[in-house]
Amino acid sequence: MPNQLAAILLAGGNSTRMGSNKALLEVEGMMMFEKVLNEIEKITPHIFISSNQKLPLKKIYPVIPDSISNKGPMGGIYSVLEQSNFDNYIVVSCDAPFIKKELIDLLLNEHCNTAVVPVWENKMYPFPGIYSRSIKNILQEQLKKNQLKMKDLLNFIQAKEVEIYSSLKWMNKNIFLNINTPQEYKAISVCN
C-alpha cells in the first residue's frame, strides 16, 4: 500500500436502535469509540472522526460532519474524502469495539485499487476495511442516486475480499461484533 495512510472512525450514526449515542457506551472500561481509537492509533497517527455529534476526545483529531445528511456510512466516508488528501484509509466503525490491529494489518498487506475487506464465515464485512481515495467519485454518484448499501458499493467497485480464518492466533468470535441495540449491548456487558 502507498505510504499515505489515514483512518476514518465512523461515529456519526443516529443510534436509533440503541436509543442513545452508542459511541459513548462503555465496553471494558472505555467508551466504544475510545476502544476502537486505541486500536487504530497503533497503526496511524492520521485519524479523522466522522461524526455529527461532539465526542469527549482525549486527543485532538479532526471531527468531520457529514456534508450530505442522513447518508449513513457512505456519507461519512465521502465527507472525509472531500476534506482530506490521503491515498488510502482504514475505515472502522465505533460500534465494533473488538476490532484488532492484527486484522487491519492483514488487510493492509493486500493490495487493491478500490477497497480491501474481510470475509469471515462466508460473510463480507465492510468494516474494518481499507478504502482507496480513488472511490471518491463513485461514492459521490452512489450518494446522488441514494444507493447507500455498503455491500452494493463493495460489489460495484470489485473490492478485494480477504478470507479470515479462526485459526489465526488473534482471531475471536467477537472481532466482527457490531453493537446496535440495547439487547446486544447487554449481552456483551454480561460477558465482560
Short mmCIF file of C-alpha atoms in Angstrom, two decimals:
data_model
loop_
_atom_site.label_atom_id
_atom_site.label_comp_id
_atom_site.label_asym_id
_atom_site.label_seq_id
_atom_site.Cartn_x
_atom_site.Cartn_y
_atom_site.Cartn_z
CA MET A 1 0.00 0.00 0.00
CA PRO A 2 1.19 3.55 -0.62
CA ASN A 3 2.74 5.46 2.28
CA GLN A 4 -0.08 7.90 2.68
CA LEU A 5 -2.41 6.16 5.11
CA ALA A 6 -5.07 7.63 7.37
CA ALA A 7 -8.01 6.23 9.29
CA ILE A 8 -11.67 7.14 9.45
CA LEU A 9 -13.63 6.36 12.60
CA LEU A 10 -17.33 6.32 11.75
CA ALA A 11 -19.15 7.68 14.79
CA GLY A 12 -21.87 9.76 13.21
CA GLY A 13 -24.85 7.45 13.21
CA ASN A 14 -28.16 8.34 14.77
CA SER A 15 -28.10 5.30 17.12
CA THR A 16 -31.87 4.99 16.66
CA ARG A 17 -31.98 1.28 17.51
CA MET A 18 -29.84 1.85 20.60
CA GLY A 19 -31.84 4.83 21.84
CA SER A 20 -28.68 6.71 22.93
CA ASN A 21 -25.29 7.53 21.43
CA LYS A 22 -23.67 4.10 21.18
CA ALA A 23 -20.21 5.61 20.65
CA LEU A 24 -20.32 6.67 24.31
CA LEU A 25 -21.35 3.31 25.76
CA GLU A 26 -18.77 1.65 27.98
CA VAL A 27 -17.07 -1.60 27.00
CA GLU A 28 -14.21 -2.99 29.08
CA GLY A 29 -13.82 0.28 30.98
CA MET A 30 -13.73 2.54 27.91
CA MET A 31 -16.25 4.24 25.69
CA MET A 32 -16.74 2.22 22.50
CA PHE A 33 -15.26 4.89 20.24
CA GLU A 34 -12.17 5.10 22.51
CA LYS A 35 -11.65 1.36 22.34
CA VAL A 36 -11.67 1.47 18.53
CA LEU A 37 -9.46 4.58 18.51
CA ASN A 38 -6.89 2.77 20.66
CA GLU A 39 -6.51 0.07 18.01
CA ILE A 40 -6.18 2.40 15.03
CA GLU A 41 -3.76 4.69 16.87
CA LYS A 42 -1.36 1.73 16.83
CA ILE A 43 -1.32 1.93 13.01
CA THR A 44 -1.52 5.59 12.00
CA PRO A 45 -1.48 8.99 13.71
CA HIS A 46 -3.66 10.40 10.91
CA ILE A 47 -7.20 9.82 12.16
CA PHE A 48 -10.40 11.53 11.09
CA ILE A 49 -13.60 11.14 13.05
CA SER A 50 -16.79 11.18 11.03
CA SER A 51 -19.42 12.48 13.42
CA ASN A 52 -22.23 14.99 13.61
CA GLN A 53 -22.03 14.92 17.40
CA LYS A 54 -19.48 16.12 19.90
CA LEU A 55 -17.35 13.35 21.40
CA PRO A 56 -15.25 13.62 24.57
CA LEU A 57 -11.89 13.21 22.84
CA LYS A 58 -8.69 12.96 24.90
CA LYS A 59 -6.58 13.84 21.86
CA ILE A 60 -7.29 16.33 19.13
CA TYR A 61 -8.45 14.72 15.90
CA PRO A 62 -10.33 16.38 13.05
CA VAL A 63 -14.06 15.75 13.51
CA ILE A 64 -15.79 15.95 10.14
CA PRO A 65 -19.59 16.20 10.00
CA ASP A 66 -21.49 14.74 7.07
CA SER A 67 -21.54 17.12 4.11
CA ILE A 68 -24.71 15.36 2.91
CA SER A 69 -27.10 14.50 5.75
CA ASN A 70 -28.57 11.09 6.52
CA LYS A 71 -26.49 9.02 4.10
CA GLY A 72 -25.07 6.54 6.60
CA PRO A 73 -21.50 5.24 6.49
CA MET A 74 -21.08 6.10 2.80
CA GLY A 75 -21.89 9.73 3.55
CA GLY A 76 -19.36 9.78 6.38
CA ILE A 77 -16.61 8.26 4.27
CA TYR A 78 -17.34 10.63 1.39
CA SER A 79 -17.27 13.67 3.69
CA VAL A 80 -13.82 12.75 5.00
CA LEU A 81 -12.51 12.08 1.46
CA GLU A 82 -13.77 15.53 0.47
CA GLN A 83 -11.83 17.24 3.24
CA SER A 84 -8.60 15.24 3.32
CA ASN A 85 -5.99 14.04 0.89
CA PHE A 86 -4.58 10.62 1.75
CA ASP A 87 -4.16 7.73 -0.69
CA ASN A 88 -5.78 5.06 1.47
CA TYR A 89 -7.98 4.97 4.54
CA ILE A 90 -8.57 2.39 7.22
CA VAL A 91 -12.32 2.68 7.84
CA VAL A 92 -13.65 1.45 11.16
CA SER A 93 -16.96 1.78 12.96
CA CYS A 94 -17.37 2.91 16.56
CA ASP A 95 -19.95 0.18 17.20
CA ALA A 96 -17.47 -2.66 16.60
CA PRO A 97 -15.33 -2.31 19.74
CA PHE A 98 -13.47 -5.62 19.47
CA ILE A 99 -11.51 -5.00 16.27
CA LYS A 100 -7.83 -5.85 16.39
CA LYS A 101 -4.78 -4.15 14.92
CA GLU A 102 -3.75 -7.57 13.61
CA LEU A 103 -6.88 -7.78 11.44
CA ILE A 104 -6.21 -4.36 9.96
CA ASP A 105 -2.55 -5.27 9.38
CA LEU A 106 -3.68 -8.36 7.48
CA LEU A 107 -5.90 -6.21 5.25
CA LEU A 108 -3.10 -3.68 4.72
CA ASN A 109 -0.87 -6.46 3.38
CA GLU A 110 -3.26 -6.94 0.46
CA HIS A 111 -3.47 -4.60 -2.48
CA CYS A 112 -6.47 -3.41 -4.44
CA ASN A 113 -7.15 -0.20 -6.33
CA THR A 114 -10.54 0.27 -4.66
CA ALA A 115 -11.01 -1.50 -1.31
CA VAL A 116 -9.93 -4.49 0.76
CA VAL A 117 -12.44 -6.02 3.18
CA PRO A 118 -12.57 -9.10 5.40
CA VAL A 119 -14.73 -12.17 4.88
CA TRP A 120 -15.42 -14.39 7.86
CA GLU A 121 -17.70 -17.42 7.93
CA ASN A 122 -18.77 -16.63 4.33
CA LYS A 123 -19.90 -13.11 5.22
CA MET A 124 -18.28 -9.95 3.85
CA TYR A 125 -17.79 -7.12 6.33
CA PRO A 126 -17.38 -3.52 5.10
CA PHE A 127 -15.64 -2.54 8.37
CA PRO A 128 -12.87 -2.63 9.15
CA GLY A 129 -11.75 -2.12 5.59
CA ILE A 130 -9.08 -0.37 3.58
CA TYR A 131 -10.56 2.10 1.11
CA SER A 132 -8.75 3.95 -1.65
CA ARG A 133 -9.25 7.63 -2.33
CA SER A 134 -9.94 6.55 -5.94
CA ILE A 135 -13.53 5.62 -5.00
CA LYS A 136 -14.48 9.21 -4.11
CA ASN A 137 -16.29 9.94 -7.39
CA ILE A 138 -18.08 6.58 -7.30
CA LEU A 139 -19.20 7.33 -3.73
CA GLN A 140 -20.49 10.70 -4.87
CA GLU A 141 -22.54 9.09 -7.66
CA GLN A 142 -23.94 6.43 -5.30
CA LEU A 143 -24.94 9.14 -2.82
CA LYS A 144 -26.66 11.18 -5.57
CA LYS A 145 -28.67 8.08 -6.52
CA ASN A 146 -29.39 7.38 -2.83
CA GLN A 147 -27.79 3.94 -3.19
CA LEU A 148 -26.44 3.65 0.32
CA LYS A 149 -25.72 -0.05 0.93
CA MET A 150 -22.05 -0.61 1.61
CA LYS A 151 -22.16 -4.18 0.30
CA ASP A 152 -23.60 -2.98 -3.02
CA LEU A 153 -20.79 -0.43 -3.26
CA LEU A 154 -18.16 -3.07 -2.48
CA ASN A 155 -19.53 -5.36 -5.18
CA PHE A 156 -19.69 -2.48 -7.68
CA ILE A 157 -16.08 -1.41 -7.10
CA GLN A 158 -14.92 -5.05 -7.05
CA ALA A 159 -13.38 -4.81 -3.60
CA LYS A 160 -10.83 -7.46 -2.76
CA GLU A 161 -12.18 -9.92 -0.21
CA VAL A 162 -9.72 -11.43 2.27
CA GLU A 163 -10.76 -14.65 3.98
CA ILE A 164 -10.17 -14.54 7.75
CA TYR A 165 -9.59 -17.86 9.46
CA SER A 166 -10.50 -18.69 13.04
CA SER A 167 -7.13 -20.43 13.40
CA LEU A 168 -5.33 -17.07 13.48
CA LYS A 169 -3.91 -16.51 16.99
CA TRP A 170 -5.63 -13.16 17.49
CA MET A 171 -8.99 -14.12 15.98
CA ASN A 172 -12.03 -14.42 18.22
CA LYS A 173 -15.75 -14.58 17.57
CA ASN A 174 -16.33 -11.01 18.79
CA ILE A 175 -13.94 -9.32 16.38
CA PHE A 176 -16.76 -8.56 13.90
CA LEU A 177 -19.44 -7.99 16.55
CA ASN A 178 -21.47 -4.87 15.86
CA ILE A 179 -23.43 -3.42 18.78
CA ASN A 180 -26.61 -1.68 17.65
CA THR A 181 -29.33 -2.49 20.18
CA PRO A 182 -29.71 -2.45 23.98
CA GLN A 183 -30.02 -6.25 23.86
CA GLU A 184 -26.69 -6.63 22.03
CA TYR A 185 -25.04 -4.23 24.46
CA LYS A 186 -26.46 -6.08 27.45
CA ALA A 187 -25.21 -9.39 26.03
CA ILE A 188 -21.61 -8.14 25.76
CA SER A 189 -21.82 -6.39 29.13
CA VAL A 190 -22.70 -9.70 30.79
CA CYS A 191 -19.67 -11.36 29.13
CA ASN A 192 -17.20 -8.64 30.19
#
